[in-house]
Amino acid sequence: MRRLAIPLALMLSVGALGSPAQATDKVTRTAECQGDWLPGTPTANDVMKGEISLVGLPAYKLGKDIKWAASPFRNRSWEFVFQSLRWMGTLVVEYENTGERQYLDRATDIAKDWVASNKYGAKGTPSYVWKDHPVSLRTQPLLCLSRHVNAGWLKESLAAHAKLLSNPRLYKKGHNHGIDQDIALMGIGCRYARKDWANLASRRLTGTVKLDVDAQGALMEQAPRYAVYVYGRLQVAMTNMKACGRKVPGEISRRAEALKDFIAHSTMPNGYMVPIGDGSAETEPKMETGTPKQKVRTYRAGYVFGRTKWGEPDSAYYSIRYGPGMKFHGHEDHLGVTYYAQGRDILMDGGFHSYEKSSYRYWTLSPEAHNVPTVVGANFRPRTASKLIKSSYGDDRQAFKLTDKAYGVSRTRSVLVNHGEDLMAVLDTASGGKKVSSIWRFAPSFKVVSNGGGKVVLADGKFKVTLLQYAASCGRAGGQKVQRGGKLGWVSPTYLSKQPASVVKSPAAKSLLTIIVPGTDSPKVSCSGGKVKVDGVSFSTRLL
């Protein structure tokens, strides 16, 4: 498969957490500062100029007297990253790398001002400043600073951080935030020889990892892109444990290793991770995963990933969702599919826009933002689990059957994917005589060129894709409605982006067979006697 470069920071030997590493001519480089925690932006020079750009938003002018309650973009992610002080930490690292005192002096001024202005529980301190994630992420730059600044206010602040990090009521067990909390608490404990803090961090980490990464290596947070973050953080955690003179529990190292396979399977042939849950379509894992033995992998955590071949950008690729009900970074996407074929996205989810509390954010979480079947006239039941009840594997074809009661009755979807002559076929039904309808969201570049008689053709330039739909007994199901914009026709491929996309909504039927044929606007199709034939590819109308 595609070889992805591992981040340089994960390859560096950082040395003992409490002892200096390689030195420059003027200043000793320290393990606390020479890690992978630094943001890509802003740079140290940006901070010195007083302009910081966070989470891809425009630069913000700090001013001489920093307004710590600032929220110039009304963006929660910006606020959290601002309060993490990692941008301040770039100055300390620059001081270590250059020996120029101005960087350390400015970092000290910023940190001292922050500590004085953001006392825990004090009037005027925004509550989010002391939430679990800003606290854990802020610990690293403060620890880095502590290697060069021996001041009572700094030690007291780190002790306040440790107190919150060790509070069981604030601990995010089974989540990447919990891992960050353990890394932070371990760092403070080792820095100041507090074995009680270091012991607690080590003990908690094992339990959190077992909940967050299952025995198959699947991340349980329901957004594959977070697996890359968790893998990187576990490398940091294990390095720090060793540097602190502690043995890494086997359960942690085994599950960290198993994560690599999960990341590989959830990475599409174009090198980007499939954007499921809170995952952007621009997430490219920069790490070496190796090439798994299987081309198709089913995870009990609720994923099916399959492809034609490894290492070929034009390979077909698909994902199917099921499993535990929505939590953490998941969406209501159960029984949903994505499809990539002939070097391009065909079917996409609505995507991840942001963590802002907006109506659009909540829409991206809903079933309507995904390629799923809905039960006509029934109310959706959020956080319902679903099951994979049958599967069939072949080199050139795979099929799966899934079901749940997200609408109060059994909703069942069968999915068949054929390779070589690429196509995806999907059969949707519901129990109790209920009718189903289905939603099909195509990549934004596709636009509808024809729609009639149960056949919809979309085009991206000269490239065509055809959607065909049949009701019971092979009768064509006509009456497809297409939206581009409106209530359904949107996709967010990247953070804070929103693009119109063509969405096909099927008619209602007791049994609905959908066939997606990429690369053509005129497939030769026949359906009779319980058999379907598409350009020489034959299969049962039941799919499996």
Coordinates of C-alpha atoms in Angstrom, one line a residue:
M1 CA 0.0 0.0 0.0
R2 CA 1.0 3.6 -0.1
R3 CA 3.9 4.3 2.3
L4 CA 3.1 7.2 4.6
A5 CA 6.0 9.0 6.3
I6 CA 6.1 8.7 10.1
P7 CA 6.3 12.1 11.9
L8 CA 9.8 13.1 12.6
A9 CA 9.0 13.7 16.3
L10 CA 8.0 10.1 16.7
M11 CA 11.4 9.0 15.4
L12 CA 13.5 11.2 17.7
S13 CA 15.0 9.6 20.7
V14 CA 14.0 12.1 23.3
G15 CA 16.1 10.7 26.2
A16 CA 15.1 10.6 29.8
L17 CA 12.2 12.8 30.8
G18 CA 14.1 14.3 33.7
S19 CA 17.5 14.7 32.0
P20 CA 18.9 16.9 29.2
A21 CA 19.2 15.5 25.7
Q22 CA 21.5 16.9 22.9
A23 CA 22.8 20.4 23.5
T24 CA 23.2 23.4 21.3
D25 CA 26.1 25.8 21.7
K26 CA 24.3 27.9 24.2
V27 CA 21.2 26.1 25.6
T28 CA 20.5 22.5 26.6
R29 CA 17.7 20.9 24.6
T30 CA 15.3 19.1 26.9
A31 CA 13.0 16.2 26.4
E32 CA 10.0 18.2 27.5
C33 CA 10.5 20.7 24.8
Q34 CA 11.8 18.5 21.9
G35 CA 8.5 16.5 21.5
D36 CA 5.7 16.2 18.9
W37 CA 3.3 18.5 20.8
L38 CA 4.1 21.7 18.8
P39 CA 1.5 23.0 16.4
G40 CA 2.2 23.6 12.8
T41 CA 1.1 27.2 13.2
P42 CA 1.9 29.7 14.5
T43 CA 5.7 29.8 14.3
A44 CA 7.8 31.4 17.0
N45 CA 8.4 34.4 14.8
D46 CA 4.6 34.8 14.3
V47 CA 4.2 34.8 18.1
M48 CA 7.0 37.3 18.5
K49 CA 5.2 39.6 16.0
G50 CA 2.0 39.2 18.0
E51 CA 0.0 37.4 15.4
I52 CA -1.2 33.8 15.9
S53 CA -3.2 31.7 13.5
L54 CA -5.0 28.7 15.1
V55 CA -7.1 25.9 13.7
G56 CA -6.8 27.3 10.2
L57 CA -8.6 30.6 11.0
P58 CA -7.1 34.0 10.1
A59 CA -4.3 35.5 12.2
Y60 CA -5.3 37.1 15.5
K61 CA -3.4 40.1 16.9
L62 CA -2.4 39.4 20.5
G63 CA -1.5 43.0 21.4
K64 CA 0.9 43.9 24.2
D65 CA -1.7 43.1 26.9
I66 CA -3.2 39.8 25.9
K67 CA -7.0 39.5 26.4
W68 CA -7.3 36.0 27.7
A69 CA -11.0 35.8 27.4
A70 CA -10.8 36.7 23.7
S71 CA -12.9 34.6 21.2
P72 CA -12.5 36.6 18.0
F73 CA -14.1 33.9 15.8
R74 CA -16.7 32.5 18.3
N75 CA -15.1 29.1 17.6
R76 CA -14.8 26.5 20.4
S77 CA -11.8 24.8 18.9
W78 CA -9.9 28.2 18.6
E79 CA -10.7 29.0 22.2
F80 CA -9.4 25.6 23.4
V81 CA -6.2 25.8 21.3
F82 CA -5.6 29.4 22.4
Q83 CA -5.9 28.3 26.1
S84 CA -3.6 25.3 25.5
L85 CA -0.6 27.7 25.3
R86 CA 1.2 25.5 22.9
W87 CA 1.8 28.5 20.7
M88 CA 3.7 30.0 23.7
G89 CA 5.7 26.8 23.8
T90 CA 7.1 27.4 20.3
L91 CA 9.1 30.3 21.8
V92 CA 10.8 28.1 24.4
V93 CA 11.7 25.6 21.7
E94 CA 13.1 28.4 19.6
Y95 CA 15.2 29.5 22.6
E96 CA 16.6 26.0 23.0
N97 CA 17.4 25.8 19.3
T98 CA 18.9 29.3 18.9
G99 CA 20.0 30.3 22.4
E100 CA 18.4 33.7 21.8
R101 CA 17.1 35.0 25.2
Q102 CA 14.4 37.1 23.7
Y103 CA 12.3 34.0 23.0
L104 CA 12.5 32.8 26.5
D105 CA 11.7 36.2 28.0
R106 CA 8.6 36.6 25.8
A107 CA 7.4 33.1 26.7
T108 CA 7.9 33.8 30.4
D109 CA 6.0 37.0 30.2
I110 CA 3.1 35.3 28.4
A111 CA 2.9 32.3 30.8
K112 CA 3.2 34.5 33.9
D113 CA 0.4 36.8 32.6
W114 CA -1.7 33.8 31.8
V115 CA -1.3 32.3 35.3
A116 CA -2.1 35.6 37.0
S117 CA -5.2 36.2 34.8
N118 CA -6.7 32.7 34.8
K119 CA -6.8 31.4 38.4
Y120 CA -9.0 28.3 38.7
G121 CA -12.5 29.3 39.9
A122 CA -11.7 33.0 39.9
K123 CA -14.3 35.5 38.7
G124 CA -13.6 36.4 35.1
T125 CA -11.9 33.2 34.3
P126 CA -13.9 31.5 31.5
S127 CA -15.0 28.0 32.5
Y128 CA -13.6 26.4 29.3
V129 CA -10.0 27.4 30.4
W130 CA -10.0 24.7 32.9
K131 CA -11.8 22.0 30.9
D132 CA -10.0 18.6 30.7
H133 CA -8.4 19.0 27.3
P134 CA -7.0 22.6 27.6
V135 CA -5.6 21.6 31.0
S136 CA -3.8 18.5 29.7
L137 CA -2.5 20.1 26.5
R138 CA -1.3 23.2 28.4
T139 CA 0.8 21.1 30.7
Q140 CA 3.4 20.4 28.0
P141 CA 4.4 23.9 27.2
L142 CA 4.4 24.8 30.9
L143 CA 6.6 21.8 31.7
C144 CA 8.9 22.8 28.8
L145 CA 9.1 26.3 30.3
S146 CA 9.9 24.9 33.7
R147 CA 13.2 23.5 32.4
H148 CA 14.5 27.0 31.9
V149 CA 12.5 29.1 34.4
N150 CA 12.6 28.2 38.1
A151 CA 9.8 30.2 39.6
G152 CA 7.3 29.6 42.3
W153 CA 4.3 30.8 40.3
L154 CA 5.1 28.2 37.6
K155 CA 5.5 25.3 40.0
E156 CA 2.2 26.4 41.7
S157 CA 0.4 26.5 38.4
L158 CA 1.6 23.0 37.4
A159 CA 0.5 21.7 40.8
A160 CA -2.9 23.2 40.2
H161 CA -3.0 21.4 36.8
A162 CA -2.0 18.1 38.5
K163 CA -4.7 18.4 41.0
L164 CA -7.3 18.7 38.3
L165 CA -5.7 16.0 36.2
S166 CA -5.8 13.6 39.1
N167 CA -9.5 14.3 39.9
P168 CA -11.5 11.2 39.0
R169 CA -14.6 13.2 38.4
L170 CA -12.9 15.1 35.6
Y171 CA -11.2 12.1 34.0
K172 CA -12.3 11.1 30.5
K173 CA -11.8 7.4 30.7
G174 CA -11.9 5.5 27.4
H175 CA -11.3 8.6 25.3
N176 CA -8.3 10.4 23.7
H177 CA -8.8 13.2 26.2
G178 CA -8.1 10.7 29.0
I179 CA -4.9 9.6 27.3
D180 CA -3.8 13.2 27.1
Q181 CA -4.7 13.7 30.8
D182 CA -2.5 10.7 31.7
I183 CA 0.4 12.0 29.6
A184 CA 0.2 15.4 31.3
L185 CA -0.1 13.9 34.9
M186 CA 2.8 11.6 34.2
G187 CA 4.9 14.5 33.0
I188 CA 4.3 16.6 36.1
G189 CA 4.8 13.6 38.4
C190 CA 8.1 12.7 36.8
R191 CA 9.3 16.3 36.6
Y192 CA 8.8 16.9 40.3
A193 CA 9.3 13.4 41.7
R194 CA 5.7 12.9 42.7
K195 CA 5.3 9.1 42.5
D196 CA 1.6 9.3 43.5
W197 CA 0.8 11.3 40.4
A198 CA 2.9 9.2 38.1
N199 CA 1.5 6.0 39.5
L200 CA -2.0 7.2 39.0
A201 CA -1.4 8.2 35.4
S202 CA 0.2 4.8 34.6
R203 CA -2.6 2.9 36.2
R204 CA -5.4 4.8 34.5
L205 CA -3.8 4.7 31.1
T206 CA -4.0 1.0 30.8
G207 CA -7.8 1.0 31.6
T208 CA -8.4 3.9 29.2
V209 CA -6.5 2.3 26.3
K210 CA -8.4 -1.0 26.7
L211 CA -11.7 0.9 26.4
D212 CA -10.6 3.2 23.6
V213 CA -8.8 0.6 21.4
D214 CA -10.4 -2.8 21.2
A215 CA -8.5 -6.1 20.9
Q216 CA -8.8 -5.9 17.0
G217 CA -7.1 -2.5 17.1
A218 CA -10.2 -0.6 16.2
L219 CA -10.7 2.8 17.7
M220 CA -13.9 3.0 19.7
E221 CA -14.5 6.7 19.2
Q222 CA -16.4 6.2 15.9
A223 CA -14.2 8.5 13.8
P224 CA -11.2 6.6 12.2
R225 CA -9.1 9.8 11.8
Y226 CA -8.8 10.0 15.6
A227 CA -7.0 6.6 15.4
V228 CA -4.0 8.5 14.0
Y229 CA -4.1 11.0 16.9
V230 CA -4.4 8.2 19.5
Y231 CA -1.6 6.2 17.9
G232 CA 0.7 9.2 18.1
R233 CA -0.2 10.0 21.7
L234 CA 0.4 6.4 22.8
Q235 CA 3.9 6.6 21.3
V236 CA 4.4 9.7 23.5
A237 CA 2.9 8.0 26.5
M238 CA 5.1 4.9 26.2
T239 CA 8.3 7.0 25.6
N240 CA 7.5 9.0 28.7
M241 CA 6.8 6.0 30.8
K242 CA 10.2 4.5 29.8
A243 CA 11.9 7.8 30.5
C244 CA 10.3 7.9 33.9
G245 CA 11.8 4.4 34.7
R246 CA 8.5 2.6 34.3
K247 CA 7.7 -0.5 32.4
V248 CA 5.1 -0.1 29.6
P249 CA 2.2 -2.5 30.1
G250 CA 1.9 -5.1 27.4
E251 CA -1.8 -4.3 26.8
I252 CA -0.9 -0.7 25.8
S253 CA 1.9 -1.6 23.4
R254 CA -0.1 -4.4 21.8
R255 CA -3.1 -2.3 21.2
A256 CA -1.0 0.6 19.9
E257 CA 0.5 -1.8 17.4
A258 CA -2.9 -3.1 16.4
L259 CA -4.0 0.4 15.7
K260 CA -1.7 0.5 12.6
D261 CA -3.8 -2.1 10.8
F262 CA -7.0 -0.2 11.6
I263 CA -5.5 3.0 10.2
A264 CA -4.3 1.2 7.1
H265 CA -7.7 -0.3 6.4
S266 CA -9.5 3.0 7.0
T267 CA -7.2 4.8 4.6
M268 CA -8.6 5.0 1.0
P269 CA -6.4 4.2 -2.1
N270 CA -5.8 8.0 -2.5
G271 CA -3.9 8.1 0.8
Y272 CA -6.6 9.9 2.7
M273 CA -8.7 8.4 5.5
V274 CA -12.3 7.7 4.8
P275 CA -14.2 10.6 6.4
I276 CA -16.6 8.8 8.7
G277 CA -17.9 10.4 11.9
D278 CA -16.0 13.6 12.9
G279 CA -13.4 13.0 10.2
S280 CA -12.2 15.4 7.5
A281 CA -11.6 14.2 4.0
E282 CA -8.2 15.8 4.0
T283 CA -6.8 13.7 6.8
E284 CA -3.7 11.9 5.5
P285 CA -2.0 9.7 8.2
K286 CA 1.7 10.5 8.1
M287 CA 2.9 7.2 9.6
E288 CA 4.1 3.9 8.4
T289 CA 1.3 1.3 8.7
G290 CA 2.7 -1.5 6.6
T291 CA 0.5 -3.5 4.2
P292 CA -2.2 -5.7 5.9
K293 CA -2.6 -9.3 4.7
Q294 CA -6.4 -8.9 4.1
K295 CA -8.0 -6.7 1.5
V296 CA -11.3 -6.8 3.4
R297 CA -11.6 -6.4 7.2
T298 CA -14.6 -6.5 9.4
Y299 CA -14.3 -4.9 12.9
R300 CA -16.6 -5.6 15.7
A301 CA -16.5 -2.0 16.6
G302 CA -18.8 -1.4 13.7
Y303 CA -16.8 -1.1 10.4
V304 CA -16.3 -3.0 7.2
F305 CA -13.5 -1.8 5.0
G306 CA -12.7 -3.4 1.6
R307 CA -10.7 -2.7 -1.5
T308 CA -9.7 -4.3 -4.8
K309 CA -5.9 -4.2 -4.2
W310 CA -3.3 -2.5 -2.0
G311 CA -1.0 0.1 -3.4
E312 CA -3.1 1.1 -6.4
P313 CA -4.8 4.6 -6.4
D314 CA -7.4 3.4 -8.8
S315 CA -8.5 0.5 -6.6
A316 CA -12.1 0.4 -5.6
Y317 CA -12.8 1.0 -1.9
Y318 CA -15.8 0.9 0.3
S319 CA -16.9 1.3 3.9
I320 CA -20.0 0.1 5.8
R321 CA -21.0 1.2 9.3
Y322 CA -22.8 -0.7 12.1
G323 CA -22.1 -1.6 15.7
P324 CA -22.7 0.2 19.0
G325 CA -24.9 3.3 19.2
M326 CA -23.5 6.7 18.5
K327 CA -21.0 8.1 21.0
F328 CA -18.0 10.4 21.2
H329 CA -17.1 11.4 17.6
G330 CA -19.6 9.2 15.9
H331 CA -22.6 10.1 13.7
E332 CA -25.9 8.5 13.1
D333 CA -24.5 6.7 10.1
H334 CA -25.4 3.0 10.8
L335 CA -26.0 0.9 7.7
G336 CA -24.4 3.7 5.7
V337 CA -21.9 3.2 3.0
T338 CA -19.2 5.1 1.2
Y339 CA -17.8 4.2 -2.2
Y340 CA -14.5 5.1 -4.0
A341 CA -13.8 3.7 -7.5
Q342 CA -11.6 4.3 -10.5
G343 CA -9.5 6.9 -8.7
R344 CA -12.3 9.1 -7.3
D345 CA -14.9 9.5 -4.6
I346 CA -18.3 8.3 -5.7
L347 CA -20.5 8.1 -2.6
M348 CA -19.6 10.3 0.4
D349 CA -21.0 11.1 3.8
G350 CA -22.1 14.6 4.8
G351 CA -18.7 15.0 6.5
F352 CA -17.3 16.9 9.4
H353 CA -17.8 20.6 9.6
S354 CA -16.8 21.7 13.1
Y355 CA -17.6 21.3 16.8
E356 CA -19.6 24.5 16.9
K357 CA -23.1 24.2 18.3
S358 CA -24.9 25.1 15.1
S359 CA -27.9 23.6 13.3
Y360 CA -25.6 22.6 10.5
R361 CA -23.3 20.7 12.8
Y362 CA -26.3 18.8 14.2
W363 CA -27.5 18.1 10.7
T364 CA -24.1 16.5 9.8
L365 CA -24.7 14.1 12.7
S366 CA -28.2 13.0 11.5
P367 CA -29.1 10.1 9.3
E368 CA -30.0 12.5 6.5
A369 CA -26.3 13.4 6.1
H370 CA -25.4 9.8 5.3
N371 CA -26.1 7.1 2.7
V372 CA -28.6 5.2 4.7
P373 CA -32.1 3.7 4.4
T374 CA -35.0 5.3 6.3
V375 CA -38.3 3.8 7.3
V376 CA -41.2 5.8 5.9
G377 CA -43.6 7.1 8.5
A378 CA -41.5 5.9 11.5
N379 CA -39.6 8.0 14.0
F380 CA -35.9 7.6 14.3
R381 CA -34.5 6.4 17.6
P382 CA -31.0 8.0 18.2
R383 CA -28.0 5.9 19.4
T384 CA -29.5 2.6 18.4
A385 CA -27.0 -0.3 17.9
S386 CA -26.9 -2.3 14.7
K387 CA -25.6 -5.8 13.8
L388 CA -23.8 -7.5 11.0
I389 CA -25.7 -10.7 10.6
K390 CA -24.2 -12.3 7.5
S391 CA -21.2 -11.9 5.2
S392 CA -19.7 -13.5 2.2
Y393 CA -16.1 -13.0 1.1
G394 CA -14.5 -13.6 -2.3
D395 CA -11.5 -12.1 -4.1
D396 CA -13.7 -10.3 -6.6
R397 CA -16.9 -9.9 -4.7
Q398 CA -18.0 -9.4 -1.1
A399 CA -21.5 -9.1 0.4
F400 CA -22.8 -8.2 3.8
K401 CA -26.2 -8.1 5.6
L402 CA -26.9 -5.7 8.5
T403 CA -29.9 -4.8 10.6
D404 CA -31.2 -2.7 13.4
K405 CA -34.4 -1.3 14.9
A406 CA -33.5 2.4 14.7
Y407 CA -37.0 3.1 13.5
G408 CA -38.8 0.7 15.8
V409 CA -39.1 -2.1 13.2
S410 CA -36.3 -4.2 11.7
R411 CA -34.5 -2.2 9.1
T412 CA -32.3 -4.4 7.0
R413 CA -29.6 -3.6 4.4
S414 CA -27.6 -6.0 2.2
V415 CA -24.5 -4.6 0.4
L416 CA -22.7 -6.3 -2.5
V417 CA -19.5 -4.9 -4.0
N418 CA -18.0 -6.3 -7.2
H419 CA -14.4 -5.6 -8.2
G420 CA -12.8 -5.6 -11.6
E421 CA -16.0 -4.6 -13.2
D422 CA -16.8 -2.1 -10.5
L423 CA -20.3 -1.8 -9.0
M424 CA -22.1 -1.6 -5.7
A425 CA -25.6 -3.0 -5.1
V426 CA -27.7 -2.3 -2.0
L427 CA -31.0 -3.9 -1.0
D428 CA -33.1 -2.2 1.7
T429 CA -36.2 -3.6 3.4
A430 CA -38.2 -3.1 6.6
S431 CA -40.4 -5.4 8.6
G432 CA -44.1 -5.0 9.4
G433 CA -45.1 -4.0 5.9
K434 CA -43.2 -0.7 6.2
K435 CA -41.8 1.0 3.2
V436 CA -38.2 2.2 3.0
S437 CA -36.5 5.1 1.2
S438 CA -32.8 5.7 0.7
I439 CA -30.4 8.6 0.4
W440 CA -27.4 8.7 -1.9
R441 CA -24.9 11.6 -1.6
F442 CA -22.4 11.8 -4.5
A443 CA -19.1 13.7 -4.4
P444 CA -19.6 17.4 -4.9
S445 CA -18.0 17.3 -8.4
F446 CA -20.8 15.1 -9.7
K447 CA -23.8 16.8 -11.2
V448 CA -27.0 15.2 -12.5
V449 CA -27.3 15.1 -16.3
S450 CA -30.4 12.9 -16.6
N451 CA -33.1 11.5 -14.3
G452 CA -36.0 9.3 -15.4
G453 CA -37.5 5.8 -15.3
G454 CA -35.5 4.8 -12.1
K455 CA -32.2 5.8 -13.7
V456 CA -30.1 8.8 -12.6
V457 CA -26.9 9.7 -14.4
L458 CA -24.4 12.0 -12.9
A459 CA -21.2 13.4 -14.5
D460 CA -17.9 14.9 -13.4
G461 CA -16.6 16.2 -16.7
K462 CA -16.4 13.1 -19.0
F463 CA -16.6 10.7 -16.1
K464 CA -20.1 9.3 -15.6
V465 CA -21.8 7.3 -12.9
T466 CA -25.2 5.6 -13.1
L467 CA -27.7 4.9 -10.3
L468 CA -30.4 2.4 -10.9
Q469 CA -33.3 1.5 -8.6
Y470 CA -35.7 -1.4 -8.6
A471 CA -38.7 -2.3 -6.5
A472 CA -40.0 -5.8 -5.8
S473 CA -40.0 -8.3 -8.7
C474 CA -37.5 -6.4 -10.7
G475 CA -39.8 -3.5 -11.5
R476 CA -38.0 -0.2 -12.0
A477 CA -38.6 2.2 -9.1
G478 CA -39.0 5.7 -10.7
G479 CA -39.6 9.0 -9.1
Q480 CA -36.2 9.8 -7.7
K481 CA -35.8 13.3 -6.3
V482 CA -32.5 15.1 -6.6
Q483 CA -31.3 18.0 -4.4
R484 CA -28.2 20.1 -4.7
G485 CA -28.3 22.4 -1.7
G486 CA -31.6 22.8 0.0
K487 CA -32.1 20.5 3.0
L488 CA -30.1 17.5 1.9
G489 CA -27.6 18.5 -0.7
W490 CA -24.5 19.4 1.2
V491 CA -21.1 17.9 2.1
S492 CA -18.3 19.3 4.3
P493 CA -15.1 17.6 3.1
T494 CA -12.9 19.9 5.2
Y495 CA -13.1 21.8 8.4
L496 CA -15.6 24.7 8.3
S497 CA -16.3 24.1 4.6
K498 CA -19.8 23.5 3.1
Q499 CA -20.2 22.6 -0.5
P500 CA -23.4 21.7 -2.5
A501 CA -23.6 18.1 -3.5
S502 CA -26.0 16.1 -5.6
V503 CA -28.2 13.9 -3.4
V504 CA -30.6 11.4 -4.8
K505 CA -33.6 10.5 -2.6
S506 CA -35.4 7.3 -3.7
P507 CA -39.1 6.7 -3.9
A508 CA -40.7 4.7 -1.1
A509 CA -40.9 0.9 -1.6
K510 CA -41.3 -2.2 0.5
S511 CA -38.2 -3.6 -1.2
L512 CA -35.6 -1.3 -2.8
L513 CA -32.6 -2.4 -4.8
T514 CA -30.1 0.3 -5.7
I515 CA -27.2 -0.3 -8.1
I516 CA -24.3 2.1 -8.5
V517 CA -22.2 1.7 -11.6
P518 CA -19.2 4.0 -11.9
G519 CA -17.5 4.9 -15.2
T520 CA -20.6 4.8 -17.5
D521 CA -23.9 6.4 -18.3
S522 CA -25.2 3.4 -20.3
P523 CA -24.7 0.1 -18.4
K524 CA -26.4 -2.9 -20.0
V525 CA -28.8 -4.1 -17.2
S526 CA -31.4 -6.8 -17.0
C527 CA -33.4 -8.0 -14.0
S528 CA -35.8 -11.0 -14.0
G529 CA -36.4 -14.2 -12.2
G530 CA -34.6 -13.0 -9.1
K531 CA -31.4 -12.4 -11.1
V532 CA -29.6 -9.1 -12.0
K533 CA -27.1 -8.8 -14.8
V534 CA -25.0 -5.6 -15.2
D535 CA -22.5 -5.6 -18.1
G536 CA -21.8 -9.2 -17.6
V537 CA -21.8 -9.2 -13.8
S538 CA -24.6 -11.4 -12.4
F539 CA -26.0 -11.6 -8.9
S540 CA -29.1 -12.5 -7.0
T541 CA -31.6 -9.7 -6.2
R542 CA -31.2 -10.8 -2.6
L543 CA -27.5 -10.1 -3.0
L544 CA -26.6 -12.9 -0.5

